[in-house]
Short mmCIF file of C-alpha atoms in Angstrom, two decimals:
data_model
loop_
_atom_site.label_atom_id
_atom_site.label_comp_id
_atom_site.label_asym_id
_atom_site.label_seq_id
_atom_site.Cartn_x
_atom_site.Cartn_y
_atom_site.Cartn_z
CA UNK A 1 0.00 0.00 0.00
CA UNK A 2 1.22 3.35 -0.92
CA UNK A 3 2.54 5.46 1.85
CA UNK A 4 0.76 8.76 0.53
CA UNK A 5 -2.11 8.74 2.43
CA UNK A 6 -3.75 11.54 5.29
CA UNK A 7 -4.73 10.40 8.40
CA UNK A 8 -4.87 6.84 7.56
CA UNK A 9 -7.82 7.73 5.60
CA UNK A 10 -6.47 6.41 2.56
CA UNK A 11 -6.97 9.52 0.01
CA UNK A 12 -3.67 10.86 -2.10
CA UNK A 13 -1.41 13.87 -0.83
CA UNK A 14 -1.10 16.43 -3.81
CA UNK A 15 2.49 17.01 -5.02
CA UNK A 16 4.18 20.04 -3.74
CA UNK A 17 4.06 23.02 -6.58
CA UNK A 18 6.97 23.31 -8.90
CA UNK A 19 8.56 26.83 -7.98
CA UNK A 20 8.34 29.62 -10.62
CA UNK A 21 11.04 30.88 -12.95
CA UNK A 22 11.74 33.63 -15.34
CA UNK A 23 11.05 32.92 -18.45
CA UNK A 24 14.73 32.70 -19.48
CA UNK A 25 15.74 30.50 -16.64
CA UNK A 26 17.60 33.52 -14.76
CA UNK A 27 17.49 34.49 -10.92
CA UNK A 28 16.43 37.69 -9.86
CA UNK A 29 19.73 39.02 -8.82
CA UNK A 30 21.30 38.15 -12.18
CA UNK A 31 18.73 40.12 -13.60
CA UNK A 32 19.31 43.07 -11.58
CA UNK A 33 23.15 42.34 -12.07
CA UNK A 34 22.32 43.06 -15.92
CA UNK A 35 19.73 46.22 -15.10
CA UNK A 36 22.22 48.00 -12.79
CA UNK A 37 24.78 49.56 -15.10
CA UNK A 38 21.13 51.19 -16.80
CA UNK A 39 20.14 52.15 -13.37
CA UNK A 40 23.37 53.78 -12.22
CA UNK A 41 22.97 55.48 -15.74
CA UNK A 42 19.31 56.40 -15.23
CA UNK A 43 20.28 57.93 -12.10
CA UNK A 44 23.23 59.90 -12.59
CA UNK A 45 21.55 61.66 -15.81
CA UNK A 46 18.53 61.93 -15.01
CA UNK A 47 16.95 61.27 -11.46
CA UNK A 48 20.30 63.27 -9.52
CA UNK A 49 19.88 66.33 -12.27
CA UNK A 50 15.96 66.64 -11.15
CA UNK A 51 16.55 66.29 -7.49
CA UNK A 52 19.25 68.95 -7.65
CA UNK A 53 17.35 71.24 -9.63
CA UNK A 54 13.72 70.97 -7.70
CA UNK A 55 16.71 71.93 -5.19
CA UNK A 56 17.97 74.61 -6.63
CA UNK A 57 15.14 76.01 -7.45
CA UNK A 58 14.67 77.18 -4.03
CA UNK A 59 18.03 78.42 -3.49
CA UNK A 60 19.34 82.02 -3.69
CA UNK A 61 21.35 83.03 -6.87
CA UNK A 62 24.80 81.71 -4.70
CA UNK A 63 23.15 78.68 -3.77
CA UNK A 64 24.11 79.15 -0.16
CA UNK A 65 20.62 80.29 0.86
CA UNK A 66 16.76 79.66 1.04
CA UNK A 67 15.04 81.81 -1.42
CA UNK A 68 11.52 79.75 -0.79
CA UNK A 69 8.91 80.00 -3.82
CA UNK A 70 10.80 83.72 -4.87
CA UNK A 71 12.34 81.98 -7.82
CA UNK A 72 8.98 80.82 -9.01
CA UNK A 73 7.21 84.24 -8.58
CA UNK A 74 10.13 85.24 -10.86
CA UNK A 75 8.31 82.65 -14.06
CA UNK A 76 5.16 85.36 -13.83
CA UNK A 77 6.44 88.67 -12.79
CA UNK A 78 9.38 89.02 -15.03
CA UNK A 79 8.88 90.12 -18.52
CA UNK A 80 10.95 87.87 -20.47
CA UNK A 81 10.21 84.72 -19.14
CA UNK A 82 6.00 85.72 -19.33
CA UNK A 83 6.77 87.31 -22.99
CA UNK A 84 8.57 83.18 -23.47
CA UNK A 85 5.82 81.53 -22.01
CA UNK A 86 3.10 83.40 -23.86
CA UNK A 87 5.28 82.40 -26.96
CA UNK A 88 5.00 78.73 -25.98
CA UNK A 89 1.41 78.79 -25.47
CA UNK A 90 1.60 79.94 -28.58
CA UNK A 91 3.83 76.95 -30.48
CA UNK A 92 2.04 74.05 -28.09
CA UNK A 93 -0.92 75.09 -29.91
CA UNK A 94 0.06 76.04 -33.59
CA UNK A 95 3.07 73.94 -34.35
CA UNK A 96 1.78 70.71 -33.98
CA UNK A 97 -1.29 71.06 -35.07
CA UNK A 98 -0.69 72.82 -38.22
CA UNK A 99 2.28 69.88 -38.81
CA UNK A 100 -0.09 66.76 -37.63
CA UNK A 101 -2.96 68.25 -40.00
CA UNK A 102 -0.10 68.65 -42.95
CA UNK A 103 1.04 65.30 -42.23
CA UNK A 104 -2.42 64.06 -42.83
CA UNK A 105 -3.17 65.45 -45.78
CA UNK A 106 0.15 64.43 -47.26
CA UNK A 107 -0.25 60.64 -46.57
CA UNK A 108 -3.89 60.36 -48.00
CA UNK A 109 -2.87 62.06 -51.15
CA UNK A 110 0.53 60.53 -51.67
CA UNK A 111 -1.83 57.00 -51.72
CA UNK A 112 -3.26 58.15 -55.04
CA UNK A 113 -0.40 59.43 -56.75
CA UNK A 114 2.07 57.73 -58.76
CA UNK A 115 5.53 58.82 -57.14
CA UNK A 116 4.23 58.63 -53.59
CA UNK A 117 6.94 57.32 -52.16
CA UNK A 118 9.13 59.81 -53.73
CA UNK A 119 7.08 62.21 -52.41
CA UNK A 120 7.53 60.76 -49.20
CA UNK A 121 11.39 60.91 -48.97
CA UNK A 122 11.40 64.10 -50.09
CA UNK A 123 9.18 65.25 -47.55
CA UNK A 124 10.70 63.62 -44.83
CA UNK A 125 14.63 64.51 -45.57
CA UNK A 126 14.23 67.26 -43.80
CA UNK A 127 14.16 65.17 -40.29
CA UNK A 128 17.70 64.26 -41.78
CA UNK A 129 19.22 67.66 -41.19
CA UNK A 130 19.99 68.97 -37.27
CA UNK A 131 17.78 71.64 -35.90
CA UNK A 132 20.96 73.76 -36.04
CA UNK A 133 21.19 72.99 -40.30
CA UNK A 134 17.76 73.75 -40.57
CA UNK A 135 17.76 77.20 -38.49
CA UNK A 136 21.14 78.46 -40.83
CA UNK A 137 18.85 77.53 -44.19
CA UNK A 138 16.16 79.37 -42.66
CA UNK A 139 17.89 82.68 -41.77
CA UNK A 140 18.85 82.94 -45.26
CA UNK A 141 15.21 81.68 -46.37
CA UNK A 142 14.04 85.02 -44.14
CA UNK A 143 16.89 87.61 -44.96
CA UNK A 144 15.13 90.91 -45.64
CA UNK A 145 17.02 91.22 -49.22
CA UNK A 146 15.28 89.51 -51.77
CA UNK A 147 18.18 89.22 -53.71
CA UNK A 148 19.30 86.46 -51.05
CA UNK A 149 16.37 85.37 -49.04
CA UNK A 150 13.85 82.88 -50.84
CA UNK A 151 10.90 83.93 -48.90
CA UNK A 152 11.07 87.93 -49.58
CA UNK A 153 12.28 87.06 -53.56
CA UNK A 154 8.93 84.94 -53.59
CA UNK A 155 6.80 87.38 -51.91
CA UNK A 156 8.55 90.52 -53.92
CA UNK A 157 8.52 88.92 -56.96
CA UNK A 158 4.23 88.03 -56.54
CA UNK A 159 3.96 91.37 -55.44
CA UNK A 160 5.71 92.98 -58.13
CA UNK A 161 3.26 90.84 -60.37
CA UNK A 162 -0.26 92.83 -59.12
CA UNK A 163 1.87 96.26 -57.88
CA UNK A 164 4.93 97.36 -60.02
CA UNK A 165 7.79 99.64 -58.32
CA UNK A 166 9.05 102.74 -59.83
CA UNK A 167 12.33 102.49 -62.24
CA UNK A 168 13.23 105.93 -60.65
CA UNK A 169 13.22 105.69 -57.09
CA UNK A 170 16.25 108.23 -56.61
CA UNK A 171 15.24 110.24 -59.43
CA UNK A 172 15.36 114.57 -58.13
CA UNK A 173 15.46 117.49 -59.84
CA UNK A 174 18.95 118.83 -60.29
CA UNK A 175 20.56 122.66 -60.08
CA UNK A 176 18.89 125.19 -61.82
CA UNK A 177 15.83 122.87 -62.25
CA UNK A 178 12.23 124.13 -63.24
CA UNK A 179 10.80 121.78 -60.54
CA UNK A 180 10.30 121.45 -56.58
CA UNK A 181 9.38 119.14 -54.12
CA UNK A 182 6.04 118.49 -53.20
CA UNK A 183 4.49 115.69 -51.24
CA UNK A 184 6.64 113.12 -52.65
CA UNK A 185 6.56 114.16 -56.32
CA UNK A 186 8.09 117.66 -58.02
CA UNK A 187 6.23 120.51 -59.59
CA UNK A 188 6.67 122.77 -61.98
CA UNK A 189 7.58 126.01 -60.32
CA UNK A 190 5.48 128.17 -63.07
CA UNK A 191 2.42 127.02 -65.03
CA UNK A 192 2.63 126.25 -68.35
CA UNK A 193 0.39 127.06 -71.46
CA UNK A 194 -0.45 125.62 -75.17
CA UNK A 195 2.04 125.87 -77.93
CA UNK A 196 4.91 125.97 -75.39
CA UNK A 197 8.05 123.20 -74.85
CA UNK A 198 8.69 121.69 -71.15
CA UNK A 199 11.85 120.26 -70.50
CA UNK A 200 11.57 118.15 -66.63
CA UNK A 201 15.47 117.29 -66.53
CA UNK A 202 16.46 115.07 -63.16
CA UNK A 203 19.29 113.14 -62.04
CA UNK A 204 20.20 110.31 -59.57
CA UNK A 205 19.44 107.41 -61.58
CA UNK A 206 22.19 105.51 -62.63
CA UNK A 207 22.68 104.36 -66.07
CA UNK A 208 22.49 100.82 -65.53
CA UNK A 209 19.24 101.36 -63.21
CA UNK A 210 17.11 102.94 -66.10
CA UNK A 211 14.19 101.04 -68.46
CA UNK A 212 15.30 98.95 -70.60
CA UNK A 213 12.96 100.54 -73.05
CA UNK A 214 14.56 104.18 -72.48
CA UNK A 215 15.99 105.76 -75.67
CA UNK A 216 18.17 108.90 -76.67
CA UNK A 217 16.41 112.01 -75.45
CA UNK A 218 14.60 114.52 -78.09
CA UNK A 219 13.72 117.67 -77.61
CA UNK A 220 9.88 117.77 -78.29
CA UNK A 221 8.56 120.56 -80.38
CA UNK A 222 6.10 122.21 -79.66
CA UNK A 223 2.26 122.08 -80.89
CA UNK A 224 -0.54 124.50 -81.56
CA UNK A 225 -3.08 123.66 -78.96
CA UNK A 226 -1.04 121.43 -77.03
CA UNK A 227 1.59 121.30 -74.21
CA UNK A 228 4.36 119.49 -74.76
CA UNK A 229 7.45 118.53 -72.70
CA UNK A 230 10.46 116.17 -72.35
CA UNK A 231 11.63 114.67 -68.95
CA UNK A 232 14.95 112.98 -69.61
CA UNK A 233 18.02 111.85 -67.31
CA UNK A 234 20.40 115.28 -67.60
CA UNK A 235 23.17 114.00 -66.13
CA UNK A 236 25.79 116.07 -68.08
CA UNK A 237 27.91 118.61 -66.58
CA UNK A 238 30.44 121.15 -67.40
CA UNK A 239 32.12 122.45 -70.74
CA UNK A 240 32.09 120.21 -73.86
CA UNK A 241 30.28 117.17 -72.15
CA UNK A 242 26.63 118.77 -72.38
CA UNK A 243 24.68 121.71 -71.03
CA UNK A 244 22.85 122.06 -68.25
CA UNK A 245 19.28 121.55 -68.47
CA UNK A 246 19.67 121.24 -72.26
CA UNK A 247 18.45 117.83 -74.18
CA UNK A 248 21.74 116.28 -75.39
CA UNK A 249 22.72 113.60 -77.78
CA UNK A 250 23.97 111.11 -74.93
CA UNK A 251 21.26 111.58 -72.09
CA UNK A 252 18.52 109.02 -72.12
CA UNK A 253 14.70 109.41 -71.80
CA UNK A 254 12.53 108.50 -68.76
CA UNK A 255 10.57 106.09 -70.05
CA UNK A 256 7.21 105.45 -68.48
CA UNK A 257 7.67 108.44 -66.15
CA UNK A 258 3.85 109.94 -65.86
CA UNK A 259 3.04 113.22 -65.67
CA UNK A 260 -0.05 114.93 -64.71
CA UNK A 261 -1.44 118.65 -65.55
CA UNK A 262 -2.77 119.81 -61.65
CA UNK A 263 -5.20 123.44 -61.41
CA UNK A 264 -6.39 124.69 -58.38
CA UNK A 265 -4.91 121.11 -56.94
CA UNK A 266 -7.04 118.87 -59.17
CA UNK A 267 -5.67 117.08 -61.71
CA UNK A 268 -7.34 118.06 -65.03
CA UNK A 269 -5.06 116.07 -67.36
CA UNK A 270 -2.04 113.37 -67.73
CA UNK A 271 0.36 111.52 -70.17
CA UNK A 272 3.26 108.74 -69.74
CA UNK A 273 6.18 109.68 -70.73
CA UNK A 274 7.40 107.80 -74.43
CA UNK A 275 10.77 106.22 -74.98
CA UNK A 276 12.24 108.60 -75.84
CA UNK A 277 10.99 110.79 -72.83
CA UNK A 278 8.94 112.80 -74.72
CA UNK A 279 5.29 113.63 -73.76
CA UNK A 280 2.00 115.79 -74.98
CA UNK A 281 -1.02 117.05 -73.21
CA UNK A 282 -3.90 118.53 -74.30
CA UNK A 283 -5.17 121.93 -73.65
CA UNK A 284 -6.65 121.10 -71.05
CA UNK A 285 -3.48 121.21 -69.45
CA UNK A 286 -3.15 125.47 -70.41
CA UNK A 287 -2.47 127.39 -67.21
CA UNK A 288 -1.73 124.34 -64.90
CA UNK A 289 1.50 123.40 -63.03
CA UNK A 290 2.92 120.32 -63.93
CA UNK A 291 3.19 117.70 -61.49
CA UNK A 292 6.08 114.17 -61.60
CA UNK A 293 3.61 112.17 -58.46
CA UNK A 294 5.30 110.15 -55.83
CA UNK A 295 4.20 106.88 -57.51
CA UNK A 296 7.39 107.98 -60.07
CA UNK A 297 9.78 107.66 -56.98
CA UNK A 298 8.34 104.86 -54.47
CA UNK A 299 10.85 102.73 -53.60
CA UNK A 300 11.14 99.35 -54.55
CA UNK A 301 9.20 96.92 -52.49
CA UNK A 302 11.52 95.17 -50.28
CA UNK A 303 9.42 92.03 -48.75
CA UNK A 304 8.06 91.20 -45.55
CA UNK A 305 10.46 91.52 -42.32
CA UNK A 306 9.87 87.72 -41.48
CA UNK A 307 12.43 88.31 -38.88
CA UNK A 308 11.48 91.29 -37.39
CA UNK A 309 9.03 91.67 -34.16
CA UNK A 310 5.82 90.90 -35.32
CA UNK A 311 6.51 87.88 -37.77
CA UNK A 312 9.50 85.83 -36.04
CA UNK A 313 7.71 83.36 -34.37
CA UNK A 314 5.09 82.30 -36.85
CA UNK A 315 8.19 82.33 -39.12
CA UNK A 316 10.22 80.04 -36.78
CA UNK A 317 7.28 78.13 -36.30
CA UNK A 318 6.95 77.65 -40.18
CA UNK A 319 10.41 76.38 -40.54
CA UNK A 320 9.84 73.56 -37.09
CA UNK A 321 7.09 72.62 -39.37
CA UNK A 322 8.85 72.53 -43.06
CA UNK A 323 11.06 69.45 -40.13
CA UNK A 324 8.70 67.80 -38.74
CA UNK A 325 5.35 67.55 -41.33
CA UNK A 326 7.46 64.58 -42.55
CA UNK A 327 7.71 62.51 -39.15
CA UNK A 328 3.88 63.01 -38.48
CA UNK A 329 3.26 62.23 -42.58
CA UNK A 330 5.48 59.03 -42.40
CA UNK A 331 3.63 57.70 -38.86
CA UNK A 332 0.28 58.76 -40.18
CA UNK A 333 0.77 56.84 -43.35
CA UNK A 334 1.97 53.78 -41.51
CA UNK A 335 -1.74 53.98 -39.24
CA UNK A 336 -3.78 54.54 -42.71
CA UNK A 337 -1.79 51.51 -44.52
CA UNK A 338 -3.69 49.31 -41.73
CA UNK A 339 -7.08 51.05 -42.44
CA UNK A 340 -9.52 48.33 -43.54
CA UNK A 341 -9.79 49.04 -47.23
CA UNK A 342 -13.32 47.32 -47.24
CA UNK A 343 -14.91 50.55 -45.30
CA UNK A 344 -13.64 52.80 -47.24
CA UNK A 345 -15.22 51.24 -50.32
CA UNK A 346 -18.65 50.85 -48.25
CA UNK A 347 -18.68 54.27 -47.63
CA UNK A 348 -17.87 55.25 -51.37
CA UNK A 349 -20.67 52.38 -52.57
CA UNK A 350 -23.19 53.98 -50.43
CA UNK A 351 -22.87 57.13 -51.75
CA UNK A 352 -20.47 59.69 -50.03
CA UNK A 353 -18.16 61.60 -51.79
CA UNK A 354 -14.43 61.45 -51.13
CA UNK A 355 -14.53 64.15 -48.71
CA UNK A 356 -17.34 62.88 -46.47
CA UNK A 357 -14.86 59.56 -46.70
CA UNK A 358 -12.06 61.26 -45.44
CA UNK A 359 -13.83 62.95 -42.52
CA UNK A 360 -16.24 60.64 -41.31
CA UNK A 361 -14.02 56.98 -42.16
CA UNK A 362 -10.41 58.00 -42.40
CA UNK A 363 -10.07 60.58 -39.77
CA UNK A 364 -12.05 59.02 -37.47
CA UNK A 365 -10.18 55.16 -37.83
CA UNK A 366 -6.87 57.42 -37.80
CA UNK A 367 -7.82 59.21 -34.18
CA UNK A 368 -5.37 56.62 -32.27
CA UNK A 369 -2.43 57.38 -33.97
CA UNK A 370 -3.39 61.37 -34.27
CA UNK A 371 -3.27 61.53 -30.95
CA UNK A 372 0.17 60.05 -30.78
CA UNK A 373 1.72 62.37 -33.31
CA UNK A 374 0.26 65.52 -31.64
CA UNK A 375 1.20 64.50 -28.22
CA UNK A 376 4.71 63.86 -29.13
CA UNK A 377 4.89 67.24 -31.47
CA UNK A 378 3.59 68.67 -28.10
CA UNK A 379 6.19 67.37 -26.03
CA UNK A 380 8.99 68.10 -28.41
CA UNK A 381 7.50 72.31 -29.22
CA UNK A 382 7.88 72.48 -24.92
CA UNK A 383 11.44 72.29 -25.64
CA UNK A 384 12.32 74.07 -28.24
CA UNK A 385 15.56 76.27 -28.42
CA UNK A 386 18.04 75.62 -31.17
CA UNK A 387 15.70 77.31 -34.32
CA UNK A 388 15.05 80.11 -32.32
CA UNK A 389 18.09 80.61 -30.98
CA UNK A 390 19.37 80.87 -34.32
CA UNK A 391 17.39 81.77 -36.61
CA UNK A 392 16.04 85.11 -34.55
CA UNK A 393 17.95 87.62 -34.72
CA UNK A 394 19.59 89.84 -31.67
CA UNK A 395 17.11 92.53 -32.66
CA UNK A 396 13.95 90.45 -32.22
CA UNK A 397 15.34 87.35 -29.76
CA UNK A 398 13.37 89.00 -27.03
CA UNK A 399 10.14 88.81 -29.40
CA UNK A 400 10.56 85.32 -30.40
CA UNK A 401 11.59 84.19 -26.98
CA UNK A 402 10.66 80.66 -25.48
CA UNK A 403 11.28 78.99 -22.32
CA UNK A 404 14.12 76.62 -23.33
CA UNK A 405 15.60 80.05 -24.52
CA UNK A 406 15.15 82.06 -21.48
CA UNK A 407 16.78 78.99 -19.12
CA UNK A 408 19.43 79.17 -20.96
CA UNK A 409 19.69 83.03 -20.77
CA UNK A 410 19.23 82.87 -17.19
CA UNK A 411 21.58 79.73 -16.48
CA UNK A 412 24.24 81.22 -18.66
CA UNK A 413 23.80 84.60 -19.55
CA UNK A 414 22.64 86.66 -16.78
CA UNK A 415 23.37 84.15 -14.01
CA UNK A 416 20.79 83.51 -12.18
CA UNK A 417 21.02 79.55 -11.63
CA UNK A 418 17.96 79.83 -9.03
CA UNK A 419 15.76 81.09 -11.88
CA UNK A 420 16.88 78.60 -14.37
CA UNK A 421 16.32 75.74 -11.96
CA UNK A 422 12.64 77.29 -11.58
CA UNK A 423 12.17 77.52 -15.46
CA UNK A 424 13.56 74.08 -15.65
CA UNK A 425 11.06 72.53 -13.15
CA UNK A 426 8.38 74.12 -14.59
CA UNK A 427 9.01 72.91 -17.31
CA UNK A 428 9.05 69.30 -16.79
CA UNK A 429 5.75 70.26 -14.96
CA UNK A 430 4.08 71.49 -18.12
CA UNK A 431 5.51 67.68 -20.00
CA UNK A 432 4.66 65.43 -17.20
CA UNK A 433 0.47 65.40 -18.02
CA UNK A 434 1.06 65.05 -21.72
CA UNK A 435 3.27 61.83 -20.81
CA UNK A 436 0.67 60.88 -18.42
CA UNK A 437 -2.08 61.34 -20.97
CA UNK A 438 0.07 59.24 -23.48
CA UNK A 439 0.72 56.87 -21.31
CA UNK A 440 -2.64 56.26 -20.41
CA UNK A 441 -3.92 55.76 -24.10
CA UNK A 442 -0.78 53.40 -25.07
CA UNK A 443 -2.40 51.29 -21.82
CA UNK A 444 -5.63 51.46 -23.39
CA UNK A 445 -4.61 50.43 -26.75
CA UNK A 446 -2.81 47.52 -25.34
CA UNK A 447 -5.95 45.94 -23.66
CA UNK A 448 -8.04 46.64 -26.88
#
């Protein structure tokens, strides 16, 4: 008879339970053997550096004294660091969305063209080049000159399209001229009647800088019942090189120049000036002055200031886009390839048009991995520094400020080390519920 029996009762003792092990076989402290060296890591760069500055941050500026909460009243009293945060505010909201909503629309139509993936790499090589290569290519992209920066030579050149500029910006009446200033443009100093010649001579246009149309100046004759008049570039002087406010053989014509009859400060009649800078009015124009109007002399226009006060951080925001549209097209691509094709078609059989697909099907099946892009954008625009940093310029830093910006201006700059510690908790303040919030939803998606 078996010896496995309770109480002489006769019924089986259960075998003890087999003891648990790791999956690989391993003890615990080998384990820990293997985590430590990440610990120790984990520790030194990153636990120690928060403890000491949610430390600091109540220190004095030496560090050898209690300052309490002072250092935090600093974050919404002093102007710079309220001017940065206002800025942030500002990117948390803008930059992602604007790059998660370009991203978007960049992966649904790169689906129905042919070189999508083409497309693809070219939008994404951006995230290829360091912040600090992307905010050099972007101060030239803003420079006010639109002979060098993209952006104004765009903008200029569009402009230029609806809105010509002048040929004679630095055009002026000369010595001994029959013209003076007036609001802008010159007029005649005496009026001027039918069957009479006008010369209009000015200077300060160089040769190079005039129309290409411009010809050799001709004295115009004069015509019964007209006024007529040349305004030409006298820009000879002295004894056997031309006379002085005389039409010679070598002086050119202002070309397109307009000129307008004014009475009693109404304008009763106007020409444009020919090729050859000759010009006629009619007799309407007996008894007026003659009047060259400021739109002869505007200067060119020069662009947008993209850098300047009022643009810099919607411009710095555009280029942290131009990066990172590509990361949030690429991930949101990745979530549409798994996108049941069979709904999409449902929707289309029953009727909706490819717009009602995209926002009541795609968007909607596409919400999980939104949500990831934006979050991460969000975390990332906290911390911004390097395109601001360079790409503002001293002038308008202050404008474009952000809170990465101002710790390091504090920190380093002005140094205040109590302040920076504050800006630098706060900070990790402002990222900690966004984590949390991803967290949470990567826990969700696992139990789906």
């Amino acid at each position: 008879m078996s010896s496995a029996t309770a109480g002489g009762t006769g019924s089986p003792v259960p075998p003890a339970a087999p003891r648990h092990k790791s999956v690989t076989g391993t003890r615990k402290t080998v384990a820990a053997l293997f985590l430590l060296p990440a610990l120790v890591l984990l520790g030194a760069l990153v636990v120690y550096p928060i403890g000491y500055s949610v430390v600091r941050s109540f220190s004095n500026q030496s560090g050898d004294g209690f300052a309490g909460i002072d250092n935090y009243k600093a974050l919404f009293t002093d102007d710079g660091i309220r001017t940065a945060l206002k800025n942030n505010i500002i990117w948390v909201v803008f930059a992602p969305t604007v790059a998660t909503a370009l991203g978007l629309v960049f992966a649904v139509l790169t689906e129905r063209v042919r070189w999508g993936t083409a497309f693809k790499l070219v939008v994404f090589m951006p995230m290829a080049i360091s912040m600090l290569a992307a905010g050099i290519i972007f101060r030239l992209v803003y420079d006010q000159d639109p002979d060098k920066g993209v952006a104004n030579a765009v903008w200029v050149g569009v402009h230029d399209t609806f809105a010509e500029s002048s040929a004679f910006p630095k055009a002026h009446p000369g010595r001994q001229s029959p013209l003076e200033a007036q609001g802008g443009g010159f007029l005649t100093k005496s009026p001027v009647h039918v069957g009479q010649s006008v010369t209009l001579p000015l200077v300060g246009v160089a040769p190079d800088q005039m129309p290409g149309s411009a010809k050799k100046a001709v004295q115009a004759k004069a015509e019964p019942g007209k006024v007529t008049g040349t305004a030409w570039q006298d820009f000879t002087r002295g004894k056997g090189v031309g006379t002085l406010g005389q039409v010679d053989a070598s002086e050119l014509g202002y070309a397109g120049m307009k000129v307008e009859a004014v009475k009693g400060g109404k304008v009763v009649d106007s020409a444009t000036v020919r090729d050859d800078g000759t010009f006629t009015l009619s007799a309407k124009a007996d008894g007026a002055q003659l009047r060259l109007p400021a739109s002869n002399f505007k200067e060119p226009y020069n662009g947008l200031d993209w850098l300047g006060p009022s643009l810099v951080t919607p411009a710095i925001i555009g280029s942290y886009i131009w990066m990172w549209a590509g990361f949030a097209m690429v991930l949101i691509a990745a979530g549409l390839a798994g996108v049941p094709r069979e709904l999409l078609e449902a929707a289309r059989v029953d009727g909706a048009n490819e717009w009602q697909v995209f926002r009541r099907v795609t968007v909607p099946l596409l919400a999980p991995v939104l949500a990831v892009v934006t979050v991460t954008l969000m975390i990332n625009v906290l911390k911004v520094f390097d395109l601001v940093f360079i790409i503002a310029p001293g002038s308008s830093q202050d404008d474009a400020n952000v809170l990465a910006l101002e710790l390091y201006r504090k920190g380093f700059a002005e140094d205040q080390p109590g302040i920076a510690s504050a800006i630098a908790v706060f900070l990790l303040l402002l990222v900690i519920p966004v984590m949390l919030f991803n967290v949470r939803r990567l826990r969700r998606e696992v139990r789906r």
